[in-house]
Tab-separated table of C-alpha atoms in Angstrom:
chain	number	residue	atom	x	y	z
A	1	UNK	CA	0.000	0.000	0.000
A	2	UNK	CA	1.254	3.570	-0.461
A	3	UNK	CA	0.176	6.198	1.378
A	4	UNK	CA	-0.105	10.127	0.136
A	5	UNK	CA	-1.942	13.158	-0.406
A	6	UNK	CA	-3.616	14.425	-3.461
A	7	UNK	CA	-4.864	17.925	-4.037
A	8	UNK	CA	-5.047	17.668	0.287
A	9	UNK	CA	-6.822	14.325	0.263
A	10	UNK	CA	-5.158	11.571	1.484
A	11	UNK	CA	-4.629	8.024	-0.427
A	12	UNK	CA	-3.983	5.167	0.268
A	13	UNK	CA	-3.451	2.635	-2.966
A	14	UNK	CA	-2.723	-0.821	-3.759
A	15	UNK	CA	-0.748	-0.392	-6.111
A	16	UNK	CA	2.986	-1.211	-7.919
A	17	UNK	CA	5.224	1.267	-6.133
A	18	UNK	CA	7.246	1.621	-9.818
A	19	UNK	CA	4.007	2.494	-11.427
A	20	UNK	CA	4.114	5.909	-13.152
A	21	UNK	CA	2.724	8.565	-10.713
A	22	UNK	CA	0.736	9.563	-13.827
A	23	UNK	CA	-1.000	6.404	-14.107
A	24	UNK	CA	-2.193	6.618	-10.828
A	25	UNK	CA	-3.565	9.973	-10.924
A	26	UNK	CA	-5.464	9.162	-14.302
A	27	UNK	CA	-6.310	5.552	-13.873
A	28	UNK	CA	-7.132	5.036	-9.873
A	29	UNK	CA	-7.645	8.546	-8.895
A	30	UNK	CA	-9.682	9.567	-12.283
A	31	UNK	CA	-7.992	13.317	-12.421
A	32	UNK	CA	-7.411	13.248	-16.114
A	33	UNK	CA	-6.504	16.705	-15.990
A	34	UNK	CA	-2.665	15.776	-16.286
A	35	UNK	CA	-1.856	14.678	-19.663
A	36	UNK	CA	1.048	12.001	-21.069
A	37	UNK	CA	2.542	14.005	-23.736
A	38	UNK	CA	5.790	12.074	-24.793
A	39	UNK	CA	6.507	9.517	-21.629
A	40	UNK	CA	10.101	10.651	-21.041
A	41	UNK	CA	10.676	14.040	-19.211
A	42	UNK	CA	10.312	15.787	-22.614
A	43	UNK	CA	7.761	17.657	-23.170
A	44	UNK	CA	5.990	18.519	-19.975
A	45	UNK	CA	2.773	17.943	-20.684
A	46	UNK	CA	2.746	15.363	-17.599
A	47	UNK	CA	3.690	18.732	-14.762
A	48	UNK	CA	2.635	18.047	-11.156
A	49	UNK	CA	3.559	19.004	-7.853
A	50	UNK	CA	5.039	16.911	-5.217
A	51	UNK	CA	5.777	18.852	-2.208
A	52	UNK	CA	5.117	22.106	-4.322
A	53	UNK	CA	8.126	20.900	-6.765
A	54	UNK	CA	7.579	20.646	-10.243
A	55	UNK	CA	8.008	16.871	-11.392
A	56	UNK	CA	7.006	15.040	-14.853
A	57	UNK	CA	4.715	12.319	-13.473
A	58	UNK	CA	5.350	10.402	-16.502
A	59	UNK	CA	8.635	9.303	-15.378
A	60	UNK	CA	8.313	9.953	-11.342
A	61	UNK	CA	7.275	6.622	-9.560
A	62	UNK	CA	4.230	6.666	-7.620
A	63	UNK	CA	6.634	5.396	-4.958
A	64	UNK	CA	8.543	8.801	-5.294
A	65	UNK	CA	5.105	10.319	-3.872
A	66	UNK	CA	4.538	8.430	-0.710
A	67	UNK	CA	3.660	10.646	2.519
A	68	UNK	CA	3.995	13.694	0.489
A	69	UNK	CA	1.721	15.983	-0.890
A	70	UNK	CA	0.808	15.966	-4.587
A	71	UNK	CA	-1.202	18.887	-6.650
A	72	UNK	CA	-2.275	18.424	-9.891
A	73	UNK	CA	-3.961	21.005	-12.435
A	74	UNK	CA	-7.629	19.788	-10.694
A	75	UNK	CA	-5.647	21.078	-7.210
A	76	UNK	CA	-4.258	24.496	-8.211
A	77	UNK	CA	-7.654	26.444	-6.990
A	78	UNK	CA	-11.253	24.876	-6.340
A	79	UNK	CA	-12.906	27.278	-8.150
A	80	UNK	CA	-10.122	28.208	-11.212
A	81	UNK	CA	-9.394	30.945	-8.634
A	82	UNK	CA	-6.071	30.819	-9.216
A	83	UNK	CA	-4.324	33.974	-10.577
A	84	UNK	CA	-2.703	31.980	-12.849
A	85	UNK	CA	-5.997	30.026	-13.985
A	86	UNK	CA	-7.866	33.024	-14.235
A	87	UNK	CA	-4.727	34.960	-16.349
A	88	UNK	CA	-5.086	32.049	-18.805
A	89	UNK	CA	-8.210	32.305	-19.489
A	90	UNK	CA	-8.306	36.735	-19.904
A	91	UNK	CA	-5.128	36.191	-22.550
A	92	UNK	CA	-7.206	33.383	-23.833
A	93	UNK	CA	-3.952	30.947	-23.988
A	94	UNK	CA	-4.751	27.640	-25.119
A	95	UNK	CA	-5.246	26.703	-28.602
A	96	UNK	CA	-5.300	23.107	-28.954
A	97	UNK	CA	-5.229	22.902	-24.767
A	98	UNK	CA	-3.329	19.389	-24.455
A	99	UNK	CA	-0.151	20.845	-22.841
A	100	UNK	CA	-1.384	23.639	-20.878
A	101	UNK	CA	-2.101	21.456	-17.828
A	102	UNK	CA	1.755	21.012	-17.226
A	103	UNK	CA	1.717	24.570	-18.343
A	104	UNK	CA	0.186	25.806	-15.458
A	105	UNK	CA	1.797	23.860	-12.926
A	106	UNK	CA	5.584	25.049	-14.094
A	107	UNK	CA	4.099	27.926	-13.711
A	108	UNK	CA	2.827	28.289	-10.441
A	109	UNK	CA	6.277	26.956	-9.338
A	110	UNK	CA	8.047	30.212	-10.952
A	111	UNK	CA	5.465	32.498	-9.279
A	112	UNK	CA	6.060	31.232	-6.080
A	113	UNK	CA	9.695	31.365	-6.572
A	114	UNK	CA	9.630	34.869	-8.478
A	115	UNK	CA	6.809	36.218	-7.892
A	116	UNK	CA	7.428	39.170	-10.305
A	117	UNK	CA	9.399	37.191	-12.925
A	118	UNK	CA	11.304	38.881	-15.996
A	119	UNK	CA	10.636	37.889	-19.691
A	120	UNK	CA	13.708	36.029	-19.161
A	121	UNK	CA	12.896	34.132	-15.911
A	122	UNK	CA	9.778	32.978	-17.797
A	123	UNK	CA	11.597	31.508	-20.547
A	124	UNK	CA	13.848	29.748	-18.472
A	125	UNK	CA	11.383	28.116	-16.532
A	126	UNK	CA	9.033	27.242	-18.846
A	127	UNK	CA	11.382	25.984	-21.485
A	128	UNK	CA	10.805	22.118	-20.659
A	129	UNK	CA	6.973	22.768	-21.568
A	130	UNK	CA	6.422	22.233	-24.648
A	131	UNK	CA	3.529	23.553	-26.988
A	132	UNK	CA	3.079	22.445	-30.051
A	133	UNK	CA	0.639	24.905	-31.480
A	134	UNK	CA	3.571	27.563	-30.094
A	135	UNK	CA	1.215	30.047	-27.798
A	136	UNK	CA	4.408	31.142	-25.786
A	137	UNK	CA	3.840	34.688	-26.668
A	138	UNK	CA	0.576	34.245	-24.395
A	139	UNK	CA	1.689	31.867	-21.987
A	140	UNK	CA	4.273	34.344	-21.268
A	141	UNK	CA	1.815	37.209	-21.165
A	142	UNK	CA	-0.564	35.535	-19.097
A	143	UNK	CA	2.337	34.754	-16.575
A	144	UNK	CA	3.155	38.637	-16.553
A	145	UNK	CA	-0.965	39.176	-15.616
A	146	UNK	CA	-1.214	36.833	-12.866
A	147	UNK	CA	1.980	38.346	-11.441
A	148	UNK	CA	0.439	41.394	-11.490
A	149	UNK	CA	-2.767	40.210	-9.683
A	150	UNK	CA	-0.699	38.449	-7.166
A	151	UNK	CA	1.113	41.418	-6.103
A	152	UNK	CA	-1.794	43.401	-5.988
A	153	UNK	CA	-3.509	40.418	-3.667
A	154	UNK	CA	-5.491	38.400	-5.907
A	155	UNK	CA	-3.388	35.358	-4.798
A	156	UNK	CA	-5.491	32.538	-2.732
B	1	UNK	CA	116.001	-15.021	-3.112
B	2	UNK	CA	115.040	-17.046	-6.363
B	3	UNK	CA	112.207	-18.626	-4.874
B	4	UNK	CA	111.245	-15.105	-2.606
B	5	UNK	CA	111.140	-13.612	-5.794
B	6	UNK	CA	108.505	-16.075	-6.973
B	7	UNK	CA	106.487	-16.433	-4.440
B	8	UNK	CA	106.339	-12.180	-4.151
B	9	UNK	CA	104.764	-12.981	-7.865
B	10	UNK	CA	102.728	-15.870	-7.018
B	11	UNK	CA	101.224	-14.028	-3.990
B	12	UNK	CA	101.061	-10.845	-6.717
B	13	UNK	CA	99.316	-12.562	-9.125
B	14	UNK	CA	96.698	-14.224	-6.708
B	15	UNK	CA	96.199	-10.326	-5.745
B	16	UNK	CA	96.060	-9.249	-9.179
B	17	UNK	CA	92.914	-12.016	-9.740
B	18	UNK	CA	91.391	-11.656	-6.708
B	19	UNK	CA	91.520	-8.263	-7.382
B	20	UNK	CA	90.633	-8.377	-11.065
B	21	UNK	CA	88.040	-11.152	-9.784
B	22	UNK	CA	86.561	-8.356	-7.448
B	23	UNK	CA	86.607	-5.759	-9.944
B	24	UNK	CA	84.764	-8.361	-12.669
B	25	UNK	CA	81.943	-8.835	-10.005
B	26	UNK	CA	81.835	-5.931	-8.205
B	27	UNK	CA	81.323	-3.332	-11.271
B	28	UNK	CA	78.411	-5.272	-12.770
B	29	UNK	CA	76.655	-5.459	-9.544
B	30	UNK	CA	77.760	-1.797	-8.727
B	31	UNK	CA	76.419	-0.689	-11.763
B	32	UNK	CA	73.451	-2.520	-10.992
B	33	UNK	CA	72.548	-1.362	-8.007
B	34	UNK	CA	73.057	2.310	-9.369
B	35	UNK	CA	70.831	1.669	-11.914
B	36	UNK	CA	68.231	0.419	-9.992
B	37	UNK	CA	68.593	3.450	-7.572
B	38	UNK	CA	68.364	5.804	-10.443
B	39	UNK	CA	64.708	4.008	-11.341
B	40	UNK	CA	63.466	3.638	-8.470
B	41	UNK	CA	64.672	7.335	-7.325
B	42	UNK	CA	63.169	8.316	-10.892
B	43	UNK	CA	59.801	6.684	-9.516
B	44	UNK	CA	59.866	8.084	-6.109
B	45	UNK	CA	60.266	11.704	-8.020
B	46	UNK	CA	57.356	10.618	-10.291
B	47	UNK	CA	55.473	9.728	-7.900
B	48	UNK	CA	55.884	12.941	-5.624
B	49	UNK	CA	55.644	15.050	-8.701
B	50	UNK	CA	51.911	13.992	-9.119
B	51	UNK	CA	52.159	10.640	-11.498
B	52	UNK	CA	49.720	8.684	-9.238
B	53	UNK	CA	46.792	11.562	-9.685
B	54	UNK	CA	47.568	11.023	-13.600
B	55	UNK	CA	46.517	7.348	-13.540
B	56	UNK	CA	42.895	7.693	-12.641
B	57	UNK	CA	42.551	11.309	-13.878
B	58	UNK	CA	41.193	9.928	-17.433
B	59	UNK	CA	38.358	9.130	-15.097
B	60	UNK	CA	37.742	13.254	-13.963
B	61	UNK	CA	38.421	14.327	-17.608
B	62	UNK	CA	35.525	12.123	-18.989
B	63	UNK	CA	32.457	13.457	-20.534
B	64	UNK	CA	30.210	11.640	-17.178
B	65	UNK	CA	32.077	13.561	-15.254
B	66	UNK	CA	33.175	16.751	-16.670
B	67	UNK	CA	29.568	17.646	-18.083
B	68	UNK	CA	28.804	18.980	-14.588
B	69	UNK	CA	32.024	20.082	-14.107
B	70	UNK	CA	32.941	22.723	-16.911
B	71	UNK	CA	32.547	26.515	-17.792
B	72	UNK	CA	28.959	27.821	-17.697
B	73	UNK	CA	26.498	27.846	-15.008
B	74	UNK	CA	24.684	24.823	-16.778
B	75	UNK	CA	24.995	20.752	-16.933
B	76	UNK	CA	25.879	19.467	-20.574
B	77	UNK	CA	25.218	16.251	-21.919
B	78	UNK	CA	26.256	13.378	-24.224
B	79	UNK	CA	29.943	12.620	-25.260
B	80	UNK	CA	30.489	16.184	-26.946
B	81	UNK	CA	29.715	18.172	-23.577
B	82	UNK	CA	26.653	19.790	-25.561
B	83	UNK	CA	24.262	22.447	-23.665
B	84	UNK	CA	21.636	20.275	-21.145
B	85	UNK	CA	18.735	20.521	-23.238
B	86	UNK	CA	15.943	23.112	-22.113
B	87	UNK	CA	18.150	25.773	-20.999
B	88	UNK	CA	18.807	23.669	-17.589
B	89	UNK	CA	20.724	26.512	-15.260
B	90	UNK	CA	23.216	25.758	-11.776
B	91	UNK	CA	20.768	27.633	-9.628
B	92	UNK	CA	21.279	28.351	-6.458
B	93	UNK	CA	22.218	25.823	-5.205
B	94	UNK	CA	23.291	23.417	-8.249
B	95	UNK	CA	19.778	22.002	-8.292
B	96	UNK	CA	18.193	23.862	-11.159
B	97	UNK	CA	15.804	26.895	-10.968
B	98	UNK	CA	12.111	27.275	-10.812
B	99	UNK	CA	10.057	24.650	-12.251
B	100	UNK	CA	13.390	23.142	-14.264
B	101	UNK	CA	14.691	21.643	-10.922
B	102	UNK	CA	17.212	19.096	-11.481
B	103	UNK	CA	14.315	16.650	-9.706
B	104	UNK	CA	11.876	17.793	-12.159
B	105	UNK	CA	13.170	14.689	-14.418
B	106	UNK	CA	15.578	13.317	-12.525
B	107	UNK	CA	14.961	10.364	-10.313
B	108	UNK	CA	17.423	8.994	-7.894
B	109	UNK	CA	17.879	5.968	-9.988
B	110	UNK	CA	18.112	5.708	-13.790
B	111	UNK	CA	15.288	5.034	-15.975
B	112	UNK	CA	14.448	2.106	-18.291
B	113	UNK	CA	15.819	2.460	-22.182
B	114	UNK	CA	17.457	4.784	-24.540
B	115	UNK	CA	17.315	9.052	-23.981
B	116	UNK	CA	15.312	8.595	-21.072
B	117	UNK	CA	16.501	11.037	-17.630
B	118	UNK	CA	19.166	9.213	-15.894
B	119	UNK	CA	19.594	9.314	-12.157
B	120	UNK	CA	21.257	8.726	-8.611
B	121	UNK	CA	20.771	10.031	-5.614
B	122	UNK	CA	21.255	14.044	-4.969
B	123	UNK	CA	21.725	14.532	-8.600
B	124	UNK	CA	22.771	17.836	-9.356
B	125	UNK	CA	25.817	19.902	-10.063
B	126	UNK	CA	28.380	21.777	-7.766
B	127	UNK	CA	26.998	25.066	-6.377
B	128	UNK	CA	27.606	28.494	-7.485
B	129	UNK	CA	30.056	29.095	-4.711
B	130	UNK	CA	32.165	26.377	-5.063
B	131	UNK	CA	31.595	25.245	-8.729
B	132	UNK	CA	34.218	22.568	-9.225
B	133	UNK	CA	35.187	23.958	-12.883
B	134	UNK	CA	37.686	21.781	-13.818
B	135	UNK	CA	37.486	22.183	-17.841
B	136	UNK	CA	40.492	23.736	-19.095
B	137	UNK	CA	42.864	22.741	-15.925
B	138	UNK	CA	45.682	20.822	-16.304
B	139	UNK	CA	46.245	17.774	-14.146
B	140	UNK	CA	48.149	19.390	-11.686
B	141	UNK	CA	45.256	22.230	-11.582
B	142	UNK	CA	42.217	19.467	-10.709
B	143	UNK	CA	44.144	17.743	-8.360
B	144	UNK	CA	44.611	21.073	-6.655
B	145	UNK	CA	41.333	22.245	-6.942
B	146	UNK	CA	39.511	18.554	-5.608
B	147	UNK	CA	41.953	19.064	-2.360
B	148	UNK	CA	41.181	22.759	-1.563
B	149	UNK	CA	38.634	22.638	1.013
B	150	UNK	CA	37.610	26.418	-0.253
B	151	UNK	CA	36.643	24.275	-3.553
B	152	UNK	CA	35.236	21.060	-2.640
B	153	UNK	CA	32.667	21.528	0.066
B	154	UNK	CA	35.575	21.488	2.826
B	155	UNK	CA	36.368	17.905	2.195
B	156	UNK	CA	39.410	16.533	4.093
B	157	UNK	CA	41.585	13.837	2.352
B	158	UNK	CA	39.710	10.911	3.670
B	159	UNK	CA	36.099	12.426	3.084
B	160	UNK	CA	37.387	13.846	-0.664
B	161	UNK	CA	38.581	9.846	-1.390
B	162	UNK	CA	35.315	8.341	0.062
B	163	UNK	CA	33.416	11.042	-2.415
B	164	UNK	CA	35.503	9.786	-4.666
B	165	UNK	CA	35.498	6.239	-4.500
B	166	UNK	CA	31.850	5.765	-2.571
B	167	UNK	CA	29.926	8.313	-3.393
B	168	UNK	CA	26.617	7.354	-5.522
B	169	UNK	CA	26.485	10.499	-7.702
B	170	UNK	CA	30.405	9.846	-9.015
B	171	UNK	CA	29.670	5.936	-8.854
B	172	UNK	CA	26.932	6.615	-11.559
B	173	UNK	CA	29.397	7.438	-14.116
B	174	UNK	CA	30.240	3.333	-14.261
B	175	UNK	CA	26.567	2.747	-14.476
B	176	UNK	CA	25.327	5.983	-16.795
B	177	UNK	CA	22.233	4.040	-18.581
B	178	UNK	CA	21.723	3.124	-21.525
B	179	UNK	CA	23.209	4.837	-24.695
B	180	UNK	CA	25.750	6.511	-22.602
B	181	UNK	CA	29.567	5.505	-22.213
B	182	UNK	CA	30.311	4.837	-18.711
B	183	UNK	CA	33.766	6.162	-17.370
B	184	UNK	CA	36.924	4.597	-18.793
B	185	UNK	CA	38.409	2.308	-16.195
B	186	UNK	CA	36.906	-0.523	-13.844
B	187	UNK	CA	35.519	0.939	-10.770
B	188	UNK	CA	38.045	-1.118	-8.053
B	189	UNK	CA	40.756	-0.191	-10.090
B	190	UNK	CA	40.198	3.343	-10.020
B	191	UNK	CA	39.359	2.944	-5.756
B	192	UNK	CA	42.712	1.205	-5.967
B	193	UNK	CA	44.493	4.156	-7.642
B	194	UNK	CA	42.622	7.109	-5.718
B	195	UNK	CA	43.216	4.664	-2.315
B	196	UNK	CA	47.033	4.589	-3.733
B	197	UNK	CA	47.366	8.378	-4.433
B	198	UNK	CA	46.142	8.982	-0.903
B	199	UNK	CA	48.523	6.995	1.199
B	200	UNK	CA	51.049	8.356	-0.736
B	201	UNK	CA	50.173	11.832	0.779
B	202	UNK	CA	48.056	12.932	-2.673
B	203	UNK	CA	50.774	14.787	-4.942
B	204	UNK	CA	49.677	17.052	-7.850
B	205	UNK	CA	51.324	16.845	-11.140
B	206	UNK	CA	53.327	19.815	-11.946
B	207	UNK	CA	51.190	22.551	-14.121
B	208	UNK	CA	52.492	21.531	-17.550
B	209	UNK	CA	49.654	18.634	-17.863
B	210	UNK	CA	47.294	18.141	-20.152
B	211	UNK	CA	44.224	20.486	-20.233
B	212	UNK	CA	41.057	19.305	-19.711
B	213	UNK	CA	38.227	19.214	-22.589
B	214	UNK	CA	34.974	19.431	-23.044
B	215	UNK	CA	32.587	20.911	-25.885
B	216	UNK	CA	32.460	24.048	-26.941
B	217	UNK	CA	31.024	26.507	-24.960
B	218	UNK	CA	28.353	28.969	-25.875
């Protein structure tokens, strides 16, 4: 059995401890919110948290998650509260959608981190996600907007 | 008289052999031992002068090694010491930045199959304040720099040879996963080298060595 938390509910699964963490969150635990984009670290498609670090569940072990806390895209608000949620959806960033799960979640760890983040800090950390119908220009926009709401107290 | 006279030149010539006998032993075996003082004195100066850090240095100067040990706050990969894909960076603490933390991909254990992350335990490159550059040293210049507490995380002798020899980051580089070339020399005998180099009181090589290499840098 392992034992951890997801979006601050606990777990506790029967499960093979070298089963992708990914697996587990789409197949037992039904949040299908986090998407399998290329299966090896590559793309980013697959970001969640565990312990509020970003990690590609694709290739992360559920074992790597027990007695921790995990956050996926369903976790990030209850409400798409989330300055960075509700930035997304005022630049209107997705196009096709599939990689803007992992999107957010990088995200979220560079506001925390920086929470007024240069063009260049954005870049950096969000190189490893990957979007194939290329709406960077946006995603880096709508990283500049939910700065700005943070600062000014929007953050939950 | 007659017979004084030979026996001055019997005794004489038994001189004369025992003599020449001497000399036709003693010079071989005088030269001999001169020689072999000259080698082994030639050895002794070898050795002090840094030869025993040479024979397991191929290990440092590899690309498993060096690609988190050269110019540029950023890892590099494969045998050509190219750029870590996605703009990796040292960070803070040699552990990435942001949401491209070294963890992020990394696992403390490498992964099934071709291109996928490799990993060990506290994966991650030197820190910004001590970053372990060793590209474009010479022998004598690493084996400097992996002494000098100021340099390498104020390792003593024995902890810098257990790091060296034990430690599961550096012991990746015999097991580096698949696709990658692991280190050039068996694991004991390199333990056996470093263990050697230590009890000899760990000499550097004079400067003049060779420099270290890696790809070119951006």
């Amino acid at each position: 059995m392992i034992s951890f938390s997801v979006n601050r509910r606990p777990v506790k699964l029967d499960v093979d401890p070298s089963t992708p963490l990914l697996w587990v969150l789409r197949d037992n635990l039904a949040l299908t919110g986090t998407k399998f984009g290329c299966g090896m670290a590559q793309c980013g498609a697959c970001t969640v948290h565990i312990d509020g670090e970003a990690v590609r569940s694709c290739v992360a072990a559920v074992s790597r998650a027990e007695g921790k806390e995990v956050t996926t895209i369903e976790g990030l608000s209850a409400d798409l509260s989330h300055p960075l949620q509700r930035a997304w959806i005022a630049e209107d960033v997705p196009q096709c959608g599939y990689c803007q799960s992992g999107q957010l979640m990088s995200a979220a760890v560079l506001l925390r981190e920086k929470p007024r983040p240069t063009d260049e800090d954005i870049d950096q950390a969000m190189t490893g996600n990957i979007c194939r119908c290329g709406t960077y220009p946006r995603i880096r926009k709508a990283i500049h907007r939910a700065a700005e709401m943070m600062s000014a107290g929007g953050a939950k | 008289m007659k017979r004084s006279v030979t026996s001055l030149l019997f005794a004489a010539g038994v001189a004369a052999v025992i003599f020449a006998g001497t000399m036709s032993i003693s010079l071989p075996v005088g030269a001999a031992e001169k020689s072999g003082g000259a080698s082994a004195a030639a050895r002794d100066s070898a050795k002090s002068d840094g030869a025993l850090f040479v024979e397991f240095v191929s290990v440092l100067r590899h690309p498993r090694c060096m690609n988190c040990h050269s110019h540029g706050d950023f890892p590099r990969q494969g045998d050509d010491g190219h750029p870590h894909t996605m703009n990796v960076r040292r960070g803070p603490e040699g552990h990435g930045v942001t949401a491209e933390k070294c963890t992020t991909c990394h696992q403390d254990h490498n992964l099934a199959g071709a291109h996928m992350p490799p990993g060990a335990p506290n994966w991650g490159l030197p820190p910004p304040n001590m970053p372990m550059i060793w590209e474009g040293l010479s022998d004598g210049q690493i084996c400097q720099s992996i002494k000098d507490p100021k340099q390498n995380k104020n390792r003593n002798l024995d902890q810098l040879v257990e790091h060296l020899t034990e430690d599961k980051l550096v012991m990746w580089g015999w097991n580096p996963g698949k696709g990658r070339t692991p280190v050039p020399m068996a694991h004991d005998e390199f333990s056996a080298k470093v263990k050697q180099w230590q009890v000899a009181g760990a000499p550097c090589p004079a400067e003049s060595g060779k420099k270290a290499e890696t790809g070119t840098i951006p």
